[in-house]
PDB file of C-alpha atoms in Angstrom:
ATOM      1  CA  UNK A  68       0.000   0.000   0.000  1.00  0.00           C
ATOM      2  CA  UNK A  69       1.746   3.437  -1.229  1.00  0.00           C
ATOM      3  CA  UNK A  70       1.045   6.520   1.377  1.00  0.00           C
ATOM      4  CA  UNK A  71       1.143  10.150   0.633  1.00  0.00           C
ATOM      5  CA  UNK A  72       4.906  10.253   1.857  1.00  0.00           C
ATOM      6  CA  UNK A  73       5.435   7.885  -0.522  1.00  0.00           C
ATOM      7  CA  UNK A  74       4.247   9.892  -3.036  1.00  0.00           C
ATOM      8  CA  UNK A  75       6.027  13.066  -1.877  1.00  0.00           C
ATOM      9  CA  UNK A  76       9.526  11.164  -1.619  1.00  0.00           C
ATOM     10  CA  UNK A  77       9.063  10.356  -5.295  1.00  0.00           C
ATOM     11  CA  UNK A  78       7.869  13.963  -6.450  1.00  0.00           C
ATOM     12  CA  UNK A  79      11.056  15.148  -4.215  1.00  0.00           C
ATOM     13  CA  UNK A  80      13.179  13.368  -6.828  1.00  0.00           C
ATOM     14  CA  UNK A  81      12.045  14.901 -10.042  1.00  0.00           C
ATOM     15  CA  UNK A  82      13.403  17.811 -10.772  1.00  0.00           C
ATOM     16  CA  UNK A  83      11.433  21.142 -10.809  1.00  0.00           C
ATOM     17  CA  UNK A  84       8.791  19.681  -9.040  1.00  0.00           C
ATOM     18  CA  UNK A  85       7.119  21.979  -6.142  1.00  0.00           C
ATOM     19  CA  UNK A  86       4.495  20.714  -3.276  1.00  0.00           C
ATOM     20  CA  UNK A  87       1.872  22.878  -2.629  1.00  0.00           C
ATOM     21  CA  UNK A  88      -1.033  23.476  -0.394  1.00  0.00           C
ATOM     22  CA  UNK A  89      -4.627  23.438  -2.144  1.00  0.00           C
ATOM     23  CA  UNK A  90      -7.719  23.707  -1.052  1.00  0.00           C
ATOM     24  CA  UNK A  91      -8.525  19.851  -1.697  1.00  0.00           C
ATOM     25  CA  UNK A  92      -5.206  19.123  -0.187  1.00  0.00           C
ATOM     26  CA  UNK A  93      -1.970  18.696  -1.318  1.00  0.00           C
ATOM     27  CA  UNK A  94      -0.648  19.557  -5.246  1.00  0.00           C
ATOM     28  CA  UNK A  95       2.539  18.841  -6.979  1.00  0.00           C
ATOM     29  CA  UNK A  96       3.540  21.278  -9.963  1.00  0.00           C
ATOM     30  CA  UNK A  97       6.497  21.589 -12.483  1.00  0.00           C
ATOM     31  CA  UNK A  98       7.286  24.819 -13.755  1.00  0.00           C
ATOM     32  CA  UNK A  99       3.893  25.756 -12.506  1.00  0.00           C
ATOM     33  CA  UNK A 100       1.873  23.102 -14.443  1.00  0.00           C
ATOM     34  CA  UNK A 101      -0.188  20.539 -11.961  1.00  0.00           C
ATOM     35  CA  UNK A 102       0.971  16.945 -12.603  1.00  0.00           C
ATOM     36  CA  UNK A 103      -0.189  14.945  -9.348  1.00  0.00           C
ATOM     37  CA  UNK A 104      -2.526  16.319  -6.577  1.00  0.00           C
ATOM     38  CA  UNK A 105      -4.809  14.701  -3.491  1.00  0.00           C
ATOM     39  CA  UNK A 106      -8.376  14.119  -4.732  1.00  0.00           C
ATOM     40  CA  UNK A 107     -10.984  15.560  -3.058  1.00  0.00           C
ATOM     41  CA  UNK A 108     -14.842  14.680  -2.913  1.00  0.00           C
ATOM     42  CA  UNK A 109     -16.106  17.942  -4.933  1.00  0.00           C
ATOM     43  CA  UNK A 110     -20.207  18.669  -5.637  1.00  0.00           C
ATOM     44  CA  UNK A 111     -19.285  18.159  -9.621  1.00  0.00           C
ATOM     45  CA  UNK A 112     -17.633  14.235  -9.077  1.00  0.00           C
ATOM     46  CA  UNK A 113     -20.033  11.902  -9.813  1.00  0.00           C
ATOM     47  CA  UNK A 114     -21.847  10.227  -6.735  1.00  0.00           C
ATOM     48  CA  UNK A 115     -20.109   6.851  -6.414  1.00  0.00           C
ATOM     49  CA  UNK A 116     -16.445   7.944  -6.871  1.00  0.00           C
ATOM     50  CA  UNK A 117     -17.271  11.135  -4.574  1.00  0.00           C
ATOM     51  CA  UNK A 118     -18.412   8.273  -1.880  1.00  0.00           C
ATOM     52  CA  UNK A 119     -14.702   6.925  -2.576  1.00  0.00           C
ATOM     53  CA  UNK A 120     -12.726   9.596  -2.730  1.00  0.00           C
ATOM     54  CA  UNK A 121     -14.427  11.093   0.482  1.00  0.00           C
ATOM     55  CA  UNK A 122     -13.857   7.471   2.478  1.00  0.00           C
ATOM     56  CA  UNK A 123     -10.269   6.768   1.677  1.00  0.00           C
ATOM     57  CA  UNK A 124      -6.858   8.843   0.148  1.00  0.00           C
ATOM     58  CA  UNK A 125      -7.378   9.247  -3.726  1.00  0.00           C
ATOM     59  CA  UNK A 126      -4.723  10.835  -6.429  1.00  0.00           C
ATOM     60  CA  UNK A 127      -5.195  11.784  -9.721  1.00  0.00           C
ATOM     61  CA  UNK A 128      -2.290  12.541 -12.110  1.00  0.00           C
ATOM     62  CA  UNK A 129      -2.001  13.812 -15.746  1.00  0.00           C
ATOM     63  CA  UNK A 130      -1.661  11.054 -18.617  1.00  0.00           C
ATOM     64  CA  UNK A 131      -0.570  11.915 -21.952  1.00  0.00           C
ATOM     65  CA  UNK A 132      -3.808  10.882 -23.319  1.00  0.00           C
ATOM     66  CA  UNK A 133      -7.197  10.004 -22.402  1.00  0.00           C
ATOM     67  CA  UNK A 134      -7.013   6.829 -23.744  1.00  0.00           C
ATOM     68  CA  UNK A 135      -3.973   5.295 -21.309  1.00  0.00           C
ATOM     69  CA  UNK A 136      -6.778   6.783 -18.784  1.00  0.00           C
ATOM     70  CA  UNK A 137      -9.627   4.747 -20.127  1.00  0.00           C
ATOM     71  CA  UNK A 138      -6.725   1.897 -20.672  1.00  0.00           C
ATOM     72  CA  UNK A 139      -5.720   1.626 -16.366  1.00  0.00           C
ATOM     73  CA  UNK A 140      -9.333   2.002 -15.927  1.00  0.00           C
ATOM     74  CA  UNK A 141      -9.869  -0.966 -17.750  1.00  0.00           C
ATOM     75  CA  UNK A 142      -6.818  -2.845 -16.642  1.00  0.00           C
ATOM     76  CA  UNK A 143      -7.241  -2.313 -12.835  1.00  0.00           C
ATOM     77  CA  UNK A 144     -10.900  -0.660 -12.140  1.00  0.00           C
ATOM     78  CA  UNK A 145     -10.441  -1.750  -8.556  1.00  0.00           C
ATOM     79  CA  UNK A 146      -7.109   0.892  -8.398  1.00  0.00           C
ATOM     80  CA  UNK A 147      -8.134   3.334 -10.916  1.00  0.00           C
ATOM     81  CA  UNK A 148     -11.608   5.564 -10.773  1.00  0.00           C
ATOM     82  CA  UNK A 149     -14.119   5.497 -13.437  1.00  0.00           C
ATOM     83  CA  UNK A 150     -14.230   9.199 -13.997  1.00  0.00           C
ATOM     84  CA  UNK A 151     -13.678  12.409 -11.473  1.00  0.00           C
ATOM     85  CA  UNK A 152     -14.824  15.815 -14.009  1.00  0.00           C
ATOM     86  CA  UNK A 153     -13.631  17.006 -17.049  1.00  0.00           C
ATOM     87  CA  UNK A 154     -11.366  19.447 -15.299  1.00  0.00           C
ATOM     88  CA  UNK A 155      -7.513  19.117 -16.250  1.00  0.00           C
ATOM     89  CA  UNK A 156      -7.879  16.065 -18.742  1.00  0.00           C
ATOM     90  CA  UNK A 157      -6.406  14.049 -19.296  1.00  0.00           C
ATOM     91  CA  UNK A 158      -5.624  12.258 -16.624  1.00  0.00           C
ATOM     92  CA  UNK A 159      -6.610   9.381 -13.869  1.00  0.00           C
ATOM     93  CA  UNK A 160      -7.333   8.798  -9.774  1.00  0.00           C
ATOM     94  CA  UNK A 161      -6.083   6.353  -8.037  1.00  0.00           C
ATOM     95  CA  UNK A 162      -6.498   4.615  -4.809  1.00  0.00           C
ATOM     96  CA  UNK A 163      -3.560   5.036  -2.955  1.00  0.00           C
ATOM     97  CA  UNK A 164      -4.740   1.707  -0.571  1.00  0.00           C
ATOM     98  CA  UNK A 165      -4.565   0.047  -3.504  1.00  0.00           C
ATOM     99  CA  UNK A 166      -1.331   0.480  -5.731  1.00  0.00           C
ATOM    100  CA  UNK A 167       2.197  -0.762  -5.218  1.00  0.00           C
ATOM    101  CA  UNK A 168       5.285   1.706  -4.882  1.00  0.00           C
ATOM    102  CA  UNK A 169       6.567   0.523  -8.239  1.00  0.00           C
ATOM    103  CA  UNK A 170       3.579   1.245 -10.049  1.00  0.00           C
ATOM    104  CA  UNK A 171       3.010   4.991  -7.774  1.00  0.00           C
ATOM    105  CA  UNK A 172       6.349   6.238  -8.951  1.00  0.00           C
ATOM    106  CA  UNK A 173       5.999   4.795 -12.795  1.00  0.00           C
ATOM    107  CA  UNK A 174       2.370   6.843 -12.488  1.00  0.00           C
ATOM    108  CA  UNK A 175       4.324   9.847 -10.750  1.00  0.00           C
ATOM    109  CA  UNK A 176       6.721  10.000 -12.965  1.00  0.00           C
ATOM    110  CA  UNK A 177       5.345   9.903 -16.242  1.00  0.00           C
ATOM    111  CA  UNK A 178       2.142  12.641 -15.327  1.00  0.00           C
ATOM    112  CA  UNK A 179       6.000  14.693 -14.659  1.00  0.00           C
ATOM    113  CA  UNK A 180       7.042  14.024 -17.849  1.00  0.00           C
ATOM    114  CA  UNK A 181       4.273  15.050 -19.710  1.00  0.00           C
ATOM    115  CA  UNK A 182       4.122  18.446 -18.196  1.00  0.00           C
ATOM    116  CA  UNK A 183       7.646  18.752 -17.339  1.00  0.00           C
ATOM    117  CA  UNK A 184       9.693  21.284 -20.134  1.00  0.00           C
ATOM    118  CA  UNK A 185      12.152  18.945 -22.726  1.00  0.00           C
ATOM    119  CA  UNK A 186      15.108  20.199 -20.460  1.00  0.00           C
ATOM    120  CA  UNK A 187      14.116  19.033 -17.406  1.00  0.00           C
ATOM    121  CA  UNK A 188      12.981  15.686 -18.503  1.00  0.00           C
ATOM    122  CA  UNK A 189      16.155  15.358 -20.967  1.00  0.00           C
ATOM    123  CA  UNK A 190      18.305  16.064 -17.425  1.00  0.00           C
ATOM    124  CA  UNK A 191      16.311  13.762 -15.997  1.00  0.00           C
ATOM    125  CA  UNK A 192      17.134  10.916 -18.342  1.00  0.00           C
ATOM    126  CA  UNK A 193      21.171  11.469 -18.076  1.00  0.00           C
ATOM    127  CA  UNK A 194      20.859  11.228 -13.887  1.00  0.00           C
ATOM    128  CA  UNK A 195      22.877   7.594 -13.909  1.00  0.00           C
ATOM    129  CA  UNK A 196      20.630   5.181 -12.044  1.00  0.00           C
ATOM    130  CA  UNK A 197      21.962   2.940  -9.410  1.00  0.00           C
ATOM    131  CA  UNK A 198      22.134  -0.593  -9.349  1.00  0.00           C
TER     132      UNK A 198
END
């Protein structure tokens, strides 16, 4: 089960990337443009995913398109939400309760990359990995 600090240690990492404090909770942002953020249960989310998101820790993050949104849905519809609003699509929620730290920081990362400038993601890539 990944945790918000899990989430924030990974965000930490990328560079550029800014926490901030939102109304719905907490918001992560490269070069000003939202990438990852805490879900909250807001009047416009549909009934049933406003029940979940309200009972347990949700995140959304930007995907490059909508259809690897509709695609995780598909795949995993016990991790992934049906649908939150329209507002900043595309992208996909999660439950944090249920997705694995491998899979948080592959979903982490990539919503970075797509809104992350080409220089930042190209220093990215030359950081040597360990291991």
């Amino acid at each position: 089960m990944a945790t918000l600090a899990d989430l924030r240690r990974i965000a930490a990492a990328l560079p550029g990337s800014e926490e901030r404090a939102m109304t719905g909770g907490a918001a992560w942002f490269v070069r000003n443009k939202l990438y990852a953020w805490e879900c909250h249960p807001w009047p416009s989310i549909p009934a049933d995913m406003r029940e979940i998101i309200a009972s347990e820790l949700v995140v959304g993050v930007k995907v490059a398109e909508p259809l690897e949104a509709r695609a995780l849905v598909q795949m995993s519809p016990d991790v992934f939400l049906r649908e939150t609003t329209r507002w900043s699509e595309p992208k996909v929620a999660f439950r944090m309760a249920a997705i694995d730290d491998d899979h948080l920081a592959e979903l982490v990362t990539e919503a970075w990359r797509v809104q992350a400038p080409r220089y930042l993601r190209r220093g990215f890539d030359d950081i040597p990995t360990a291991g």
